[in-house]
Amino acid sequence: YGFFDPAGIFIGDGSYLFVPDNPEYEGSVVMWFDEHNHPVDYEKLSAQERKKAHRERCYKLVSLLHLRGDCYVYAALAVVPGNAHECPVLYQLVEQFVKQVGKGVLKRLILDRGFIDGKNITRCKQEWGIDVLLPMKRKMDIWEDAWALGKRCPWQELVAPAPLPKPVSSHRPQAIVRRELKRQTTLAAKQAQAPPPDPAKVVVRTEVCLIKGFSSWSECGVPINVLLIRETYADQHQDEWALMDTGDWADPRQSKEDYELRTKIEERHRLLKCFHDLSDFHSRCFNVIVAQ
């Protein structure tokens, strides 16, 4: 019916849903988390880290989101126990989605490191024609190969484009226009009084190196294109990371910009959990929790 965007960009993600510590919550498990709500192995934590850790009973929400304009629309989701690995769940959702709507709707799948699976990435490309983009883990052999080649390949600096001015509606009432101008003035004044940002968190230069046609990842049966990224911060320290993609592109900015779409969904999860009561589950019945 023309609902899906022709670009066919989809984003896979997993997020924890905390519930009260009541064993009557069907299918829930108890896990340890750090102060950032990331799962941890309590036995491996130091004494200082254990002070910040906390136990939570939880589920895991694995979602397949479709990028339609500026909107992230749920295309598929699954609720599983918190200790279930999201990787096989996500690829099962992808397979079911393709069976429902046919090939050619899901064209580009953007994931994080938790979904690295060479066999399923191969299936996405060969069976369904889906290009998969995700970051690389440092312990992978392809990481060492790519950075060794990066010493001999040309690098280029990425210059951030100037932000486009936001369009102003011609139908906006004057009272709202005046209120917005006053708000912007207040924000500018507060920003001027704010202390300067931490130099260790301010990126001043981004360089990339594009290397195509990797076949050294034995688990994956399709060629991988790699984008090496080196970011220099205001305090002069550097951070190196890399993206791997089964798709082909001429402009290295495209792959980096596509991956930045994935990080925006963290704010979506925060809004759903904090302001839409996504994890305020009053029923302990699993089917009711999934419905909510």
Tab-separated table of C-alpha atoms in Angstrom:
chain	number	residue	atom	x	y	z
A	1	TYR	CA	0.000	0.000	0.000
A	2	GLY	CA	3.012	2.311	-0.260
A	3	PHE	CA	3.532	2.616	3.496
A	4	PHE	CA	7.224	1.672	3.532
A	5	ASP	CA	9.801	4.242	2.505
A	6	PRO	CA	11.449	3.383	-0.854
A	7	ALA	CA	14.917	3.704	0.728
A	8	GLY	CA	14.099	0.587	2.780
A	9	ILE	CA	16.188	1.484	5.857
A	10	PHE	CA	15.530	-0.627	8.958
A	11	ILE	CA	17.252	-0.646	12.346
A	12	GLY	CA	17.550	-3.603	14.704
A	13	ASP	CA	18.001	-3.136	18.430
A	14	GLY	CA	17.625	-4.766	21.827
A	15	SER	CA	16.652	-3.011	25.065
A	16	TYR	CA	15.991	-4.175	28.634
A	17	LEU	CA	12.591	-3.722	30.290
A	18	PHE	CA	12.703	-3.653	34.106
A	19	VAL	CA	9.773	-4.947	36.155
A	20	PRO	CA	9.214	-5.290	39.930
A	21	ASP	CA	11.236	-8.046	41.575
A	22	ASN	CA	8.359	-10.493	41.684
A	23	PRO	CA	8.975	-14.066	40.421
A	24	GLU	CA	5.334	-14.199	39.281
A	25	TYR	CA	6.263	-12.151	36.188
A	26	GLU	CA	6.124	-14.886	33.555
A	27	GLY	CA	9.387	-15.486	31.683
A	28	SER	CA	11.322	-12.766	33.534
A	29	VAL	CA	14.834	-13.224	34.933
A	30	VAL	CA	17.002	-11.433	37.500
A	31	MET	CA	20.283	-9.920	36.280
A	32	TRP	CA	23.000	-7.554	37.506
A	33	PHE	CA	23.449	-4.132	35.846
A	34	ASP	CA	25.961	-1.305	36.228
A	35	GLU	CA	25.118	2.370	36.851
A	36	HIS	CA	24.430	2.815	33.119
A	37	ASN	CA	21.983	-0.143	33.097
A	38	HIS	CA	24.361	-2.329	31.092
A	39	PRO	CA	24.400	-6.033	32.070
A	40	VAL	CA	27.485	-7.162	34.010
A	41	ASP	CA	28.929	-10.324	35.532
A	42	TYR	CA	28.815	-9.580	39.261
A	43	GLU	CA	31.528	-12.116	40.088
A	44	LYS	CA	34.020	-10.284	37.848
A	45	LEU	CA	33.368	-6.816	39.287
A	46	SER	CA	35.768	-5.070	41.640
A	47	ALA	CA	34.673	-4.025	45.113
A	48	GLN	CA	34.183	-0.445	43.924
A	49	GLU	CA	32.157	-1.537	40.884
A	50	ARG	CA	29.926	-3.744	43.027
A	51	LYS	CA	28.818	-0.679	45.000
A	52	LYS	CA	27.306	0.765	41.822
A	53	ALA	CA	25.785	-2.486	40.528
A	54	HIS	CA	22.114	-3.287	41.055
A	55	ARG	CA	19.850	-6.317	40.599
A	56	GLU	CA	16.861	-6.026	38.276
A	57	ARG	CA	14.143	-8.405	37.163
A	58	CYS	CA	13.748	-7.861	33.448
A	59	TYR	CA	12.674	-8.806	29.969
A	60	LYS	CA	14.364	-7.868	26.718
A	61	LEU	CA	12.618	-6.046	23.876
A	62	VAL	CA	14.080	-6.889	20.463
A	63	SER	CA	12.742	-4.545	17.801
A	64	LEU	CA	12.964	-4.001	14.064
A	65	LEU	CA	12.331	-0.316	13.338
A	66	HIS	CA	11.604	1.206	9.943
A	67	LEU	CA	12.907	4.684	9.168
A	68	ARG	CA	10.119	6.545	7.386
A	69	GLY	CA	11.040	10.198	6.955
A	70	ASP	CA	11.899	11.420	10.467
A	71	CYS	CA	9.774	8.706	12.084
A	72	TYR	CA	10.875	5.351	13.502
A	73	VAL	CA	8.007	2.909	12.952
A	74	TYR	CA	7.860	-0.549	14.547
A	75	ALA	CA	7.952	-3.185	11.817
A	76	ALA	CA	8.395	-6.150	14.179
A	77	LEU	CA	9.207	-6.823	17.806
A	78	ALA	CA	9.643	-9.653	20.285
A	79	VAL	CA	9.665	-9.748	24.084
A	80	VAL	CA	11.991	-12.425	25.514
A	81	PRO	CA	13.647	-13.171	28.883
A	82	GLY	CA	16.344	-10.666	29.771
A	83	ASN	CA	19.157	-13.211	29.506
A	84	ALA	CA	18.168	-14.378	26.002
A	85	HIS	CA	20.602	-13.376	23.285
A	86	GLU	CA	19.006	-10.836	20.962
A	87	CYS	CA	20.973	-11.914	17.876
A	88	PRO	CA	18.964	-14.998	16.770
A	89	VAL	CA	15.711	-13.277	17.779
A	90	LEU	CA	16.395	-10.282	15.538
A	91	TYR	CA	17.304	-12.339	12.479
A	92	GLN	CA	14.170	-14.427	12.975
A	93	LEU	CA	12.134	-11.205	12.956
A	94	VAL	CA	13.870	-10.193	9.716
A	95	GLU	CA	13.069	-13.536	8.107
A	96	GLN	CA	9.415	-13.375	9.165
A	97	PHE	CA	9.125	-9.779	7.957
A	98	VAL	CA	10.480	-10.655	4.497
A	99	LYS	CA	8.041	-13.573	4.272
A	100	GLN	CA	5.144	-11.234	5.102
A	101	VAL	CA	5.922	-8.312	2.775
A	102	GLY	CA	8.235	-9.887	0.190
A	103	LYS	CA	11.765	-9.032	-0.910
A	104	GLY	CA	12.808	-5.499	-1.805
A	105	VAL	CA	11.052	-3.693	1.061
A	106	LEU	CA	13.826	-4.186	3.615
A	107	LYS	CA	16.903	-3.023	1.711
A	108	ARG	CA	19.310	-1.809	4.398
A	109	LEU	CA	19.649	-3.172	7.935
A	110	ILE	CA	21.618	-1.153	10.508
A	111	LEU	CA	22.719	-3.002	13.653
A	112	ASP	CA	25.105	-2.714	16.596
A	113	ARG	CA	27.919	-5.050	17.682
A	114	GLY	CA	25.584	-7.402	19.516
A	115	PHE	CA	24.186	-8.656	16.201
A	116	ILE	CA	27.476	-9.702	14.563
A	117	ASP	CA	26.719	-13.088	13.023
A	118	GLY	CA	28.520	-13.978	9.792
A	119	LYS	CA	26.102	-16.714	8.738
A	120	ASN	CA	22.982	-14.599	9.174
A	121	ILE	CA	24.623	-11.588	7.539
A	122	THR	CA	25.374	-13.853	4.580
A	123	ARG	CA	21.726	-14.996	4.490
A	124	CYS	CA	20.521	-11.391	4.518
A	125	LYS	CA	22.650	-10.538	1.501
A	126	GLN	CA	22.325	-13.719	-0.554
A	127	GLU	CA	18.735	-14.816	0.162
A	128	TRP	CA	16.911	-11.532	0.750
A	129	GLY	CA	19.087	-8.886	-0.929
A	130	ILE	CA	19.561	-6.943	2.331
A	131	ASP	CA	22.712	-4.880	2.883
A	132	VAL	CA	23.829	-5.036	6.532
A	133	LEU	CA	25.789	-2.227	8.219
A	134	LEU	CA	27.289	-2.645	11.683
A	135	PRO	CA	30.405	-1.722	13.690
A	136	MET	CA	33.361	-4.055	13.971
A	137	LYS	CA	34.685	-5.681	17.146
A	138	ARG	CA	38.368	-5.223	17.941
A	139	LYS	CA	38.904	-8.919	18.603
A	140	MET	CA	37.898	-9.889	15.043
A	141	ASP	CA	40.605	-10.911	12.559
A	142	ILE	CA	39.154	-8.517	9.986
A	143	TRP	CA	39.886	-5.649	12.420
A	144	GLU	CA	43.617	-6.393	12.378
A	145	ASP	CA	43.650	-6.900	8.606
A	146	ALA	CA	41.785	-3.659	7.946
A	147	TRP	CA	43.957	-1.476	10.171
A	148	ALA	CA	47.123	-3.030	8.755
A	149	LEU	CA	45.942	-2.058	5.266
A	150	GLY	CA	44.862	1.337	6.562
A	151	LYS	CA	48.508	2.246	7.162
A	152	ARG	CA	49.112	2.038	3.397
A	153	CYS	CA	45.799	3.363	2.071
A	154	PRO	CA	44.832	7.038	1.661
A	155	TRP	CA	42.782	8.776	4.344
A	156	GLN	CA	40.459	11.723	3.905
A	157	GLU	CA	39.041	14.225	6.356
A	158	LEU	CA	35.285	14.465	6.745
A	159	VAL	CA	33.958	17.991	6.972
A	160	ALA	CA	30.592	18.247	8.706
A	161	PRO	CA	28.004	20.000	6.494
A	162	ALA	CA	26.548	23.264	7.749
A	163	PRO	CA	23.212	22.654	9.519
A	164	LEU	CA	20.184	23.686	7.511
A	165	PRO	CA	17.952	26.321	9.103
A	166	LYS	CA	14.693	24.953	10.434
A	167	PRO	CA	11.710	26.069	8.348
A	168	VAL	CA	9.319	28.404	10.121
A	169	SER	CA	5.626	27.801	9.616
A	170	SER	CA	3.831	30.767	8.077
A	171	HIS	CA	0.641	29.751	9.915
A	172	ARG	CA	2.132	29.951	13.419
A	173	PRO	CA	0.217	32.356	15.727
A	174	GLN	CA	2.136	35.478	16.747
A	175	ALA	CA	1.826	34.587	20.446
A	176	ILE	CA	3.679	31.324	19.843
A	177	VAL	CA	6.303	33.095	17.682
A	178	ARG	CA	7.008	35.598	20.478
A	179	ARG	CA	7.156	32.810	23.072
A	180	GLU	CA	9.648	30.836	20.965
A	181	LEU	CA	11.864	33.908	20.439
A	182	LYS	CA	11.892	34.493	24.198
A	183	ARG	CA	12.749	30.823	24.810
A	184	GLN	CA	15.634	30.940	22.323
A	185	THR	CA	16.974	34.099	23.981
A	186	THR	CA	16.875	32.398	27.382
A	187	LEU	CA	18.630	29.312	26.031
A	188	ALA	CA	21.343	31.431	24.399
A	189	ALA	CA	21.946	33.285	27.671
A	190	LYS	CA	22.251	30.041	29.633
A	191	GLN	CA	24.580	28.595	27.021
A	192	ALA	CA	26.809	31.656	27.225
A	193	GLN	CA	27.108	31.228	31.006
A	194	ALA	CA	27.735	27.484	30.823
A	195	PRO	CA	31.309	26.250	31.440
A	196	PRO	CA	33.276	25.197	28.351
A	197	PRO	CA	32.825	21.545	27.324
A	198	ASP	CA	35.305	18.894	28.363
A	199	PRO	CA	38.092	18.846	25.691
A	200	ALA	CA	38.208	15.060	25.999
A	201	LYS	CA	34.654	14.902	24.604
A	202	VAL	CA	34.906	17.460	21.772
A	203	VAL	CA	35.713	15.996	18.345
A	204	VAL	CA	37.740	18.457	16.272
A	205	ARG	CA	38.657	16.233	13.326
A	206	THR	CA	37.302	13.064	11.726
A	207	GLU	CA	39.281	11.045	9.181
A	208	VAL	CA	38.128	7.983	7.275
A	209	CYS	CA	39.700	5.306	5.127
A	210	LEU	CA	37.571	3.172	2.798
A	211	ILE	CA	38.744	-0.369	1.980
A	212	LYS	CA	36.522	-2.584	-0.175
A	213	GLY	CA	36.224	-6.292	-0.837
A	214	PHE	CA	37.357	-8.005	2.368
A	215	SER	CA	36.967	-11.786	2.299
A	216	SER	CA	39.112	-12.664	5.336
A	217	TRP	CA	36.089	-13.070	7.639
A	218	SER	CA	35.688	-16.825	7.270
A	219	GLU	CA	32.254	-16.929	8.927
A	220	CYS	CA	30.796	-14.539	6.354
A	221	GLY	CA	30.302	-15.744	2.772
A	222	VAL	CA	29.947	-12.331	1.091
A	223	PRO	CA	32.517	-9.545	0.550
A	224	ILE	CA	32.723	-6.917	3.271
A	225	ASN	CA	33.481	-3.232	2.713
A	226	VAL	CA	35.194	-1.557	5.658
A	227	LEU	CA	35.250	2.090	6.716
A	228	LEU	CA	38.037	2.918	9.178
A	229	ILE	CA	37.278	5.977	11.313
A	230	ARG	CA	39.759	8.008	13.352
A	231	GLU	CA	38.454	10.846	15.522
A	232	THR	CA	40.748	13.453	17.090
A	233	TYR	CA	39.524	15.284	20.200
A	234	ALA	CA	40.314	18.748	21.516
A	235	ASP	CA	42.755	17.311	24.075
A	236	GLN	CA	44.569	15.616	21.121
A	237	HIS	CA	43.722	12.033	22.060
A	238	GLN	CA	42.367	9.830	19.258
A	239	ASP	CA	39.631	7.226	19.088
A	240	GLU	CA	39.640	4.558	16.379
A	241	TRP	CA	36.658	2.457	15.315
A	242	ALA	CA	35.376	0.836	12.144
A	243	LEU	CA	32.186	-0.016	10.269
A	244	MET	CA	31.652	-3.018	8.032
A	245	ASP	CA	29.028	-3.139	5.324
A	246	THR	CA	27.831	-5.685	2.778
A	247	GLY	CA	26.585	-2.791	0.654
A	248	ASP	CA	28.700	-0.803	-1.790
A	249	TRP	CA	29.005	2.971	-1.815
A	250	ALA	CA	31.304	5.554	-3.376
A	251	ASP	CA	30.995	8.241	-0.713
A	252	PRO	CA	32.380	7.109	2.680
A	253	ARG	CA	30.197	9.690	4.439
A	254	GLN	CA	27.106	7.653	3.520
A	255	SER	CA	28.002	4.659	5.670
A	256	LYS	CA	28.893	6.796	8.713
A	257	GLU	CA	25.726	8.904	8.384
A	258	ASP	CA	23.606	5.769	8.066
A	259	TYR	CA	25.057	4.295	11.245
A	260	GLU	CA	24.375	7.525	13.154
A	261	LEU	CA	20.670	6.864	12.505
A	262	ARG	CA	20.913	3.877	14.859
A	263	THR	CA	22.206	5.846	17.840
A	264	LYS	CA	19.139	8.115	17.746
A	265	ILE	CA	16.861	5.276	18.818
A	266	GLU	CA	18.353	5.352	22.347
A	267	GLU	CA	16.423	8.574	22.976
A	268	ARG	CA	13.296	6.848	21.625
A	269	HIS	CA	13.698	4.032	24.154
A	270	ARG	CA	14.148	6.566	26.968
A	271	LEU	CA	10.956	8.393	26.006
A	272	LEU	CA	8.947	5.181	25.796
A	273	LYS	CA	10.151	3.885	29.154
A	274	CYS	CA	10.073	7.149	31.118
A	275	PHE	CA	7.074	8.964	29.668
A	276	HIS	CA	4.886	6.332	27.979
A	277	ASP	CA	5.054	3.813	30.854
A	278	LEU	CA	6.499	1.094	28.640
A	279	SER	CA	7.990	-0.670	31.661
A	280	ASP	CA	5.204	0.208	34.127
A	281	PHE	CA	3.722	-3.286	33.948
A	282	HIS	CA	0.894	-3.929	36.394
A	283	SER	CA	-0.002	-7.363	35.043
A	284	ARG	CA	2.300	-10.344	35.532
A	285	CYS	CA	0.780	-12.242	32.590
A	286	PHE	CA	3.311	-12.488	29.766
A	287	ASN	CA	0.742	-12.014	26.986
A	288	VAL	CA	-0.539	-8.800	28.581
A	289	ILE	CA	3.026	-7.474	28.949
A	290	VAL	CA	3.713	-8.182	25.252
A	291	ALA	CA	0.472	-6.429	24.306
A	292	GLN	CA	1.391	-3.352	26.347
